[in-house]
């Protein structure tokens, strides 16, 4: 059945309940809404009501596109989430876990040699570059900030088991660790393609006691299967999402627990130079690390927010994960946002050398920030990300994940445009242990040919 709503074409099939559940949470099709061609949006006033996602909506994005059987469960989760936000005991327990278990706060590190490298290439002028070191968290990424908080909620709700999906494996490791700490059963779904690329994290998940179930495909297929598993056992299991996608309240919940990144950044910037950052840069897959850094500063119009998507082999190659650059609006995994999809609404498989960026959608709040013009989005290729990873390794002795390397790669284009003294903070969202073998074996290298050890960078 096809009907027109304004400029949007909405395609739906008349199906029974079981088929509807399968279609909404995991088929290759989406509820598609084509956007008219328009000039770059102008920056508009973002109200608190819209920014915070009242009732799960960020402008036209977000919502709950799920079967009726899930509404009650999501409503209960939303109620519990709202309670813990104002529960002093929960907040104290979470703050203690973040400090003593996760290892927060993470440093705001001045990357002096990286700063000098870009100044050297620009006649001695350029910004000062700082890294928010989320790679130093327990588990090696920002994912643990949200995983420990949601595992605590699962415990409060009386759930005995946790279900999750992972791509690069960092959310899987974080969830497995949190579940081990809180004595929860843990099942992680992971795509077979990702298992091959991220075998070290697969071992860690099993070592932490998680049952890892393989799914043919990658992260989007794993997410669909995890969602189905949860739907089949709503009374005793908890779906622990690691991304700012999915039906409300999932995007707002993950963003809230990741916002500690931006809050720390504000405080640390004030201590280091007595002001705010001028530019924030983060990679964007589905968007959790980007919103974690951005959210604290959304109302600060003098702070630029820059998200960097995975350009893969190039935006015209159809081998990329640049959803905000090349996607259209539609519904996938229970929420409305930008999606990679063809003219028939079929999901286009994403690609990135950074496995954690391979998702065909992006969070509704980031979609809203695009439409309002509050955030800027760009893309870098696989090769640019690999080069940036090598550069940070050799200049700062820091091994970033290939996901974070996309944000670092954009510095090559950004730095020449900024005046001397500009304070740039890049979210180093994860460490690259999991990617080391892939980097060394990638066709663009051997490494020594690209960056000789004796080279004075």
Coordinates of C-alpha atoms in Angstrom, one line a residue:
X1 CA 0.0 0.0 0.0
X2 CA 1.6 3.3 -1.0
X3 CA 0.5 6.7 0.0
X4 CA 1.8 10.3 -0.4
X5 CA 2.3 12.6 2.6
X6 CA 3.4 16.0 1.3
X7 CA 6.8 15.5 -0.3
X8 CA 7.3 12.2 1.4
X9 CA 6.5 8.8 -0.1
X10 CA 5.7 6.2 2.5
X11 CA 5.7 2.5 1.6
X12 CA 4.2 -0.1 3.8
X13 CA 3.1 -3.7 3.5
X14 CA -0.1 -5.1 4.9
X15 CA 1.3 -7.9 7.1
X16 CA 0.4 -9.9 10.2
X17 CA 1.8 -8.9 13.6
X18 CA 4.9 -11.2 13.6
X19 CA 5.9 -10.0 10.1
X20 CA 5.5 -6.4 11.3
X21 CA 7.8 -7.0 14.2
X22 CA 10.4 -8.6 11.9
X23 CA 10.2 -5.7 9.4
X24 CA 10.5 -2.9 11.9
X25 CA 13.4 -4.3 13.8
X26 CA 15.5 -6.0 11.2
X27 CA 14.6 -6.3 7.5
X28 CA 16.6 -4.6 4.8
X29 CA 13.8 -2.2 4.1
X30 CA 12.9 1.1 5.8
X31 CA 10.0 3.4 6.1
X32 CA 11.3 6.0 3.6
X33 CA 10.7 9.7 3.4
X34 CA 12.4 11.5 0.5
X35 CA 13.6 15.0 1.2
X36 CA 13.2 17.7 -1.4
X37 CA 16.4 19.2 -2.7
X38 CA 17.2 22.4 -0.8
X39 CA 20.1 24.7 0.0
X40 CA 22.2 24.2 3.0
X41 CA 20.0 24.9 6.1
X42 CA 20.5 28.1 8.0
X43 CA 21.3 28.0 11.7
X44 CA 18.1 28.3 13.7
X45 CA 17.3 28.7 17.3
X46 CA 17.3 25.3 19.1
X47 CA 14.9 25.4 22.0
X48 CA 15.5 23.3 25.1
X49 CA 12.2 21.5 24.3
X50 CA 13.6 20.3 21.0
X51 CA 17.2 19.8 22.1
X52 CA 16.3 17.5 25.0
X53 CA 14.0 15.4 22.8
X54 CA 10.7 16.0 24.6
X55 CA 8.7 12.7 24.2
X56 CA 11.5 11.3 22.1
X57 CA 11.2 13.8 19.3
X58 CA 13.9 16.1 17.9
X59 CA 12.0 18.1 15.4
X60 CA 10.8 15.6 12.9
X61 CA 13.2 12.9 14.1
X62 CA 13.1 10.2 16.8
X63 CA 9.9 8.7 18.1
X64 CA 8.8 5.1 18.7
X65 CA 8.1 3.1 15.5
X66 CA 7.6 -0.2 17.2
X67 CA 4.8 -2.8 17.6
X68 CA 2.3 -2.2 20.3
X69 CA 3.7 -5.0 22.4
X70 CA 6.9 -3.0 22.9
X71 CA 5.2 0.3 23.9
X72 CA 4.6 -0.7 27.5
X73 CA 8.1 -2.0 28.0
X74 CA 9.6 1.2 26.5
X75 CA 7.3 3.3 28.7
X76 CA 8.5 1.5 31.8
X77 CA 12.1 2.0 30.8
X78 CA 11.5 5.7 30.2
X79 CA 9.9 6.0 33.6
X80 CA 12.8 4.3 35.3
X81 CA 15.3 6.4 33.3
X82 CA 13.5 9.6 34.5
X83 CA 13.6 8.3 38.0
X84 CA 17.4 7.6 38.1
X85 CA 18.2 11.0 36.7
X86 CA 16.9 12.5 39.9
X87 CA 17.7 9.6 42.3
X88 CA 20.5 10.8 44.5
X89 CA 21.5 7.3 45.5
X90 CA 21.7 6.1 41.9
X91 CA 23.7 9.1 40.9
X92 CA 26.2 8.6 43.8
X93 CA 26.6 4.9 42.8
X94 CA 27.1 5.8 39.2
X95 CA 29.6 8.5 40.0
X96 CA 31.5 6.1 42.1
X97 CA 31.5 3.4 39.4
X98 CA 32.7 5.9 36.8
X99 CA 35.5 7.0 39.1
X100 CA 36.7 3.8 40.6
X101 CA 35.7 1.2 37.9
X102 CA 35.7 3.1 34.6
X103 CA 38.7 5.3 35.6
X104 CA 37.1 8.8 35.0
X105 CA 37.8 11.5 34.6
X106 CA 39.8 11.0 31.4
X107 CA 42.5 13.6 30.6
X108 CA 42.2 16.5 28.2
X109 CA 45.6 16.0 26.6
X110 CA 47.5 18.7 24.7
X111 CA 48.9 17.0 21.6
X112 CA 52.0 19.3 21.3
X113 CA 53.8 17.4 18.5
X114 CA 50.6 17.0 16.5
X115 CA 49.9 20.7 16.9
X116 CA 53.4 21.5 15.8
X117 CA 53.1 19.2 12.8
X118 CA 50.1 21.1 11.4
X119 CA 51.7 24.5 12.2
X120 CA 54.8 23.4 10.4
X121 CA 52.7 22.6 7.3
X122 CA 51.0 26.0 7.5
X123 CA 53.9 28.5 7.9
X124 CA 53.9 28.3 11.7
X125 CA 50.2 29.1 12.1
X126 CA 47.4 27.0 13.3
X127 CA 45.3 25.8 16.2
X128 CA 46.2 24.1 19.4
X129 CA 45.0 20.5 19.4
X130 CA 43.7 18.7 22.5
X131 CA 42.5 15.1 22.7
X132 CA 39.8 13.9 25.0
X133 CA 41.3 10.6 26.0
X134 CA 38.3 8.3 26.1
X135 CA 40.7 5.6 25.0
X136 CA 42.0 5.4 28.6
X137 CA 38.6 4.2 30.0
X138 CA 38.3 0.7 31.3
X139 CA 37.6 -1.4 28.2
X140 CA 39.4 1.0 25.9
X141 CA 36.6 3.2 24.7
X142 CA 33.7 5.6 25.7
X143 CA 31.2 2.7 25.5
X144 CA 31.7 1.8 29.2
X145 CA 30.2 5.2 30.3
X146 CA 26.8 4.1 29.1
X147 CA 27.1 0.3 29.6
X148 CA 27.7 0.5 33.4
X149 CA 24.8 3.0 33.8
X150 CA 22.3 0.9 31.8
X151 CA 23.4 -2.3 33.5
X152 CA 22.6 -0.6 36.8
X153 CA 19.2 0.2 35.5
X154 CA 18.7 -3.4 34.4
X155 CA 19.5 -4.5 37.9
X156 CA 17.0 -2.0 39.4
X157 CA 14.3 -3.3 37.1
X158 CA 14.9 -6.8 38.4
X159 CA 16.2 -8.1 35.0
X160 CA 18.4 -11.2 35.2
X161 CA 19.9 -11.1 31.7
X162 CA 21.2 -8.5 29.3
X163 CA 21.1 -8.6 25.5
X164 CA 23.3 -6.4 23.3
X165 CA 24.7 -6.0 19.8
X166 CA 28.2 -4.9 18.9
X167 CA 30.1 -4.0 15.7
X168 CA 33.7 -3.2 16.5
X169 CA 33.3 -5.0 19.8
X170 CA 33.9 -2.1 22.1
X171 CA 30.3 -2.0 23.2
X172 CA 30.3 -5.7 23.6
X173 CA 33.4 -5.7 25.8
X174 CA 31.9 -2.8 27.9
X175 CA 28.6 -4.6 28.3
X176 CA 30.2 -7.9 29.2
X177 CA 32.4 -6.2 31.8
X178 CA 29.4 -4.3 33.3
X179 CA 27.4 -7.5 33.5
X180 CA 30.2 -9.4 35.1
X181 CA 30.5 -6.7 37.7
X182 CA 26.8 -6.6 38.5
X183 CA 26.2 -10.4 38.2
X184 CA 24.0 -10.3 35.1
X185 CA 23.8 -12.9 32.4
X186 CA 25.1 -11.4 29.1
X187 CA 24.4 -12.3 25.5
X188 CA 26.2 -10.4 22.7
X189 CA 25.2 -10.6 19.1
X190 CA 28.0 -9.9 16.6
X191 CA 28.1 -10.1 12.8
X192 CA 30.4 -12.8 11.3
X193 CA 32.2 -10.2 9.2
X194 CA 33.0 -8.1 12.3
X195 CA 34.1 -11.2 14.2
X196 CA 36.8 -11.8 11.6
X197 CA 38.0 -8.2 11.8
X198 CA 37.7 -7.8 15.6
X199 CA 38.8 -11.2 16.9
X200 CA 40.6 -9.7 19.9
X201 CA 37.5 -8.2 21.3
X202 CA 35.6 -11.4 20.6
X203 CA 38.1 -13.2 22.9
X204 CA 37.7 -10.5 25.6
X205 CA 33.9 -10.8 25.6
X206 CA 34.1 -14.5 26.1
X207 CA 36.7 -14.1 28.8
X208 CA 34.4 -11.7 30.6
X209 CA 31.7 -14.4 30.7
X210 CA 29.4 -13.3 27.8
X211 CA 27.8 -15.6 25.4
X212 CA 28.6 -14.4 21.9
X213 CA 26.2 -15.3 19.2
X214 CA 27.2 -14.9 15.6
X215 CA 24.9 -13.4 13.0
X216 CA 25.5 -13.5 9.2
X217 CA 26.5 -10.0 8.3
X218 CA 27.7 -7.1 10.4
X219 CA 26.5 -4.6 13.0
X220 CA 23.1 -3.8 11.5
X221 CA 22.2 -7.5 11.2
X222 CA 23.5 -8.1 14.8
X223 CA 21.3 -5.3 16.1
X224 CA 18.2 -6.7 14.4
X225 CA 18.9 -10.1 15.9
X226 CA 19.5 -8.7 19.4
X227 CA 16.3 -6.8 19.2
X228 CA 14.4 -9.9 18.3
X229 CA 15.9 -11.8 21.2
X230 CA 14.8 -9.1 23.6
X231 CA 11.3 -9.0 22.1
X232 CA 11.0 -12.7 22.7
X233 CA 11.8 -12.3 26.4
X234 CA 10.7 -8.9 27.6
X235 CA 9.9 -9.9 31.2
X236 CA 13.3 -11.1 32.2
X237 CA 15.8 -9.5 29.8
X238 CA 17.1 -6.0 29.2
X239 CA 18.2 -4.7 25.8
X240 CA 21.3 -2.6 26.5
X241 CA 21.8 -0.3 23.5
X242 CA 25.2 1.3 23.0
X243 CA 24.1 3.8 20.3
X244 CA 22.0 6.9 20.1
X245 CA 19.5 5.2 17.8
X246 CA 16.5 3.1 18.3
X247 CA 13.0 3.9 19.8
X248 CA 12.6 6.5 22.5
X249 CA 14.0 6.6 25.2
X250 CA 17.1 4.8 23.9
X251 CA 18.7 7.7 22.1
X252 CA 18.2 10.2 24.9
X253 CA 19.3 7.6 27.5
X254 CA 22.6 6.8 25.8
X255 CA 23.3 10.5 25.1
X256 CA 22.7 11.4 28.8
X257 CA 25.1 8.8 30.0
X258 CA 27.7 9.8 27.5
X259 CA 27.4 13.5 28.2
X260 CA 29.9 13.1 31.0
X261 CA 32.5 13.5 28.2
X262 CA 31.4 17.0 27.3
X263 CA 30.9 18.0 31.0
X264 CA 34.4 17.0 31.8
X265 CA 35.7 18.8 28.7
X266 CA 34.1 22.1 29.8
X267 CA 35.6 21.9 33.3
X268 CA 39.0 20.8 32.1
X269 CA 39.1 23.6 29.4
X270 CA 38.4 26.2 32.0
X271 CA 41.2 24.8 34.2
X272 CA 43.7 24.7 31.3
X273 CA 43.1 28.0 29.5
X274 CA 40.2 29.7 31.3
X275 CA 37.6 29.3 28.6
X276 CA 35.6 27.0 26.3
X277 CA 36.9 25.0 23.4
X278 CA 36.4 26.8 20.0
X279 CA 35.9 23.6 18.0
X280 CA 34.8 20.1 18.9
X281 CA 35.5 17.2 16.5
X282 CA 34.2 13.7 16.8
X283 CA 33.7 10.7 14.4
X284 CA 30.1 9.8 13.6
X285 CA 28.8 6.3 13.1
X286 CA 25.5 6.2 14.8
X287 CA 26.6 9.0 17.1
X288 CA 27.2 8.2 20.7
X289 CA 30.7 9.5 21.1
X290 CA 29.9 12.7 19.1
X291 CA 26.8 13.5 21.2
X292 CA 28.7 12.7 24.3
X293 CA 31.1 15.5 23.5
X294 CA 28.7 17.9 21.8
X295 CA 25.7 17.9 24.1
X296 CA 27.2 20.1 26.8
X297 CA 27.9 22.8 24.2
X298 CA 24.9 22.7 21.9
X299 CA 23.6 26.0 23.3
X300 CA 27.0 27.6 23.0
X301 CA 26.7 29.1 19.5
X302 CA 30.4 30.2 19.5
X303 CA 31.5 26.6 19.8
X304 CA 31.7 24.8 16.5
X305 CA 30.5 21.2 16.4
X306 CA 32.0 19.0 13.7
X307 CA 31.1 15.4 13.0
X308 CA 33.2 13.3 10.7
X309 CA 31.6 10.4 8.9
X310 CA 33.3 7.4 7.2
X311 CA 33.8 8.2 3.5
X312 CA 35.1 4.7 2.8
X313 CA 36.3 4.5 -0.8
X314 CA 34.7 7.9 -1.6
X315 CA 31.2 9.3 -1.4
X316 CA 30.5 8.4 -5.1
X317 CA 31.7 4.8 -4.6
X318 CA 28.7 3.4 -2.7
X319 CA 31.3 2.0 -0.3
X320 CA 31.0 4.4 2.6
X321 CA 29.0 5.1 5.8
X322 CA 28.4 8.8 5.2
X323 CA 24.7 8.7 6.2
X324 CA 24.3 12.4 6.9
X325 CA 26.0 13.3 3.6
X326 CA 24.3 10.9 1.3
X327 CA 21.2 9.6 3.2
X328 CA 17.5 10.3 3.2
X329 CA 15.0 10.4 6.0
X330 CA 13.3 7.2 7.0
X331 CA 12.5 4.8 9.8
X332 CA 14.9 2.0 10.8
X333 CA 15.2 0.1 14.1
X334 CA 12.4 2.0 15.6
X335 CA 13.3 5.6 15.0
X336 CA 13.2 8.3 12.3
X337 CA 16.5 9.6 11.2
X338 CA 18.7 9.8 8.1
X339 CA 19.4 6.5 6.5
X340 CA 21.5 5.0 3.7
X341 CA 18.8 3.7 1.3
X342 CA 18.0 3.3 -2.3
X343 CA 15.0 4.6 -4.3
X344 CA 12.9 1.6 -3.1
X345 CA 13.7 2.2 0.6
X346 CA 16.0 -0.8 0.8
X347 CA 18.9 -0.3 3.2
X348 CA 22.3 0.1 1.5
X349 CA 25.1 -1.8 3.3
X350 CA 27.6 0.7 4.8
X351 CA 31.3 0.4 4.6
X352 CA 34.2 1.7 6.6
X353 CA 37.7 0.6 7.6
X354 CA 36.5 1.6 11.1
X355 CA 34.1 -1.3 11.8
X356 CA 32.3 0.7 14.5
X357 CA 31.2 3.2 11.9
X358 CA 29.5 0.7 9.7
X359 CA 25.8 1.4 10.4
X360 CA 23.3 2.6 7.8
X361 CA 21.6 5.1 10.1
X362 CA 22.5 7.9 12.5
X363 CA 20.9 9.1 15.8
X364 CA 17.8 11.3 15.6
X365 CA 19.4 14.1 17.6
X366 CA 22.4 14.3 15.2
X367 CA 19.9 14.3 12.3
X368 CA 18.2 17.3 14.0
X369 CA 21.5 19.1 14.4
X370 CA 22.1 18.7 10.7
X371 CA 18.7 20.1 9.7
X372 CA 19.0 23.1 12.0
X373 CA 22.6 23.8 10.9
X374 CA 23.9 23.6 14.5
X375 CA 26.4 20.9 13.7
X376 CA 28.7 20.6 10.6
X377 CA 29.3 17.2 9.1
X378 CA 32.1 16.1 6.8
X379 CA 33.7 12.8 5.7
X380 CA 37.1 11.3 5.3
X381 CA 38.2 8.2 3.3
X382 CA 39.5 4.9 4.6
X383 CA 43.0 5.9 3.5
X384 CA 42.9 9.3 5.2
X385 CA 41.8 7.6 8.5
X386 CA 44.6 5.1 8.2
X387 CA 47.1 7.8 7.6
X388 CA 45.8 9.8 10.6
X389 CA 46.1 6.8 12.8
X390 CA 49.7 6.3 11.8
X391 CA 50.5 9.9 12.4
X392 CA 49.2 10.0 15.9
X393 CA 51.1 6.8 16.7
X394 CA 54.4 8.2 15.5
X395 CA 53.9 11.8 16.9
X396 CA 52.3 11.2 20.3
X397 CA 52.8 7.6 21.1
X398 CA 49.0 7.1 21.2
X399 CA 47.3 4.4 19.2
X400 CA 43.7 5.5 18.3
X401 CA 41.0 3.3 17.1
X402 CA 40.2 3.5 13.4
X403 CA 36.9 5.0 14.3
X404 CA 38.5 7.9 16.2
X405 CA 41.1 8.2 13.4
X406 CA 38.4 9.5 11.2
X407 CA 38.0 12.6 13.5
X408 CA 41.8 13.0 13.6
X409 CA 42.0 12.8 9.8
X410 CA 39.8 15.8 9.4
X411 CA 42.4 17.9 11.1
X412 CA 44.3 17.9 7.9
X413 CA 41.5 19.9 6.2
X414 CA 40.4 21.8 9.3
X415 CA 43.7 23.2 10.7
X416 CA 44.7 25.3 7.7
X417 CA 41.4 27.2 8.0
X418 CA 41.8 28.1 11.7
X419 CA 43.7 31.1 13.2
X420 CA 46.6 30.6 15.6
X421 CA 45.5 29.9 19.1
X422 CA 42.2 28.3 18.3
X423 CA 41.4 25.6 20.8
X424 CA 40.4 22.3 19.1
X425 CA 39.2 19.3 21.1
X426 CA 39.1 15.9 19.3
X427 CA 37.3 13.0 20.9
X428 CA 39.8 10.1 20.9
X429 CA 36.8 7.8 21.5
X430 CA 38.7 4.5 21.6
X431 CA 42.1 2.9 21.5
X432 CA 43.4 0.9 18.5
X433 CA 44.6 -2.3 20.0
X434 CA 41.8 -4.1 18.3
X435 CA 42.8 -2.6 14.9
X436 CA 46.6 -3.1 15.0
X437 CA 46.7 -6.2 12.9
X438 CA 44.3 -4.7 10.3
X439 CA 46.3 -1.5 10.1
X440 CA 49.6 -3.3 9.6
X441 CA 48.1 -5.7 7.0
X442 CA 46.1 -3.1 5.1
X443 CA 46.9 -2.8 1.4
X444 CA 47.9 0.9 1.8
X445 CA 51.0 -0.2 3.8
X446 CA 53.6 -1.7 4.9
X447 CA 53.8 0.9 7.6
X448 CA 57.5 1.6 7.3
X449 CA 57.2 2.6 3.7
X450 CA 54.6 5.1 4.6
X451 CA 56.1 6.4 7.9
X452 CA 59.7 5.4 8.3
X453 CA 60.7 5.2 12.0
X454 CA 63.6 7.5 11.4
X455 CA 61.4 10.2 9.7
X456 CA 61.3 13.4 11.7
X457 CA 57.6 14.2 11.4

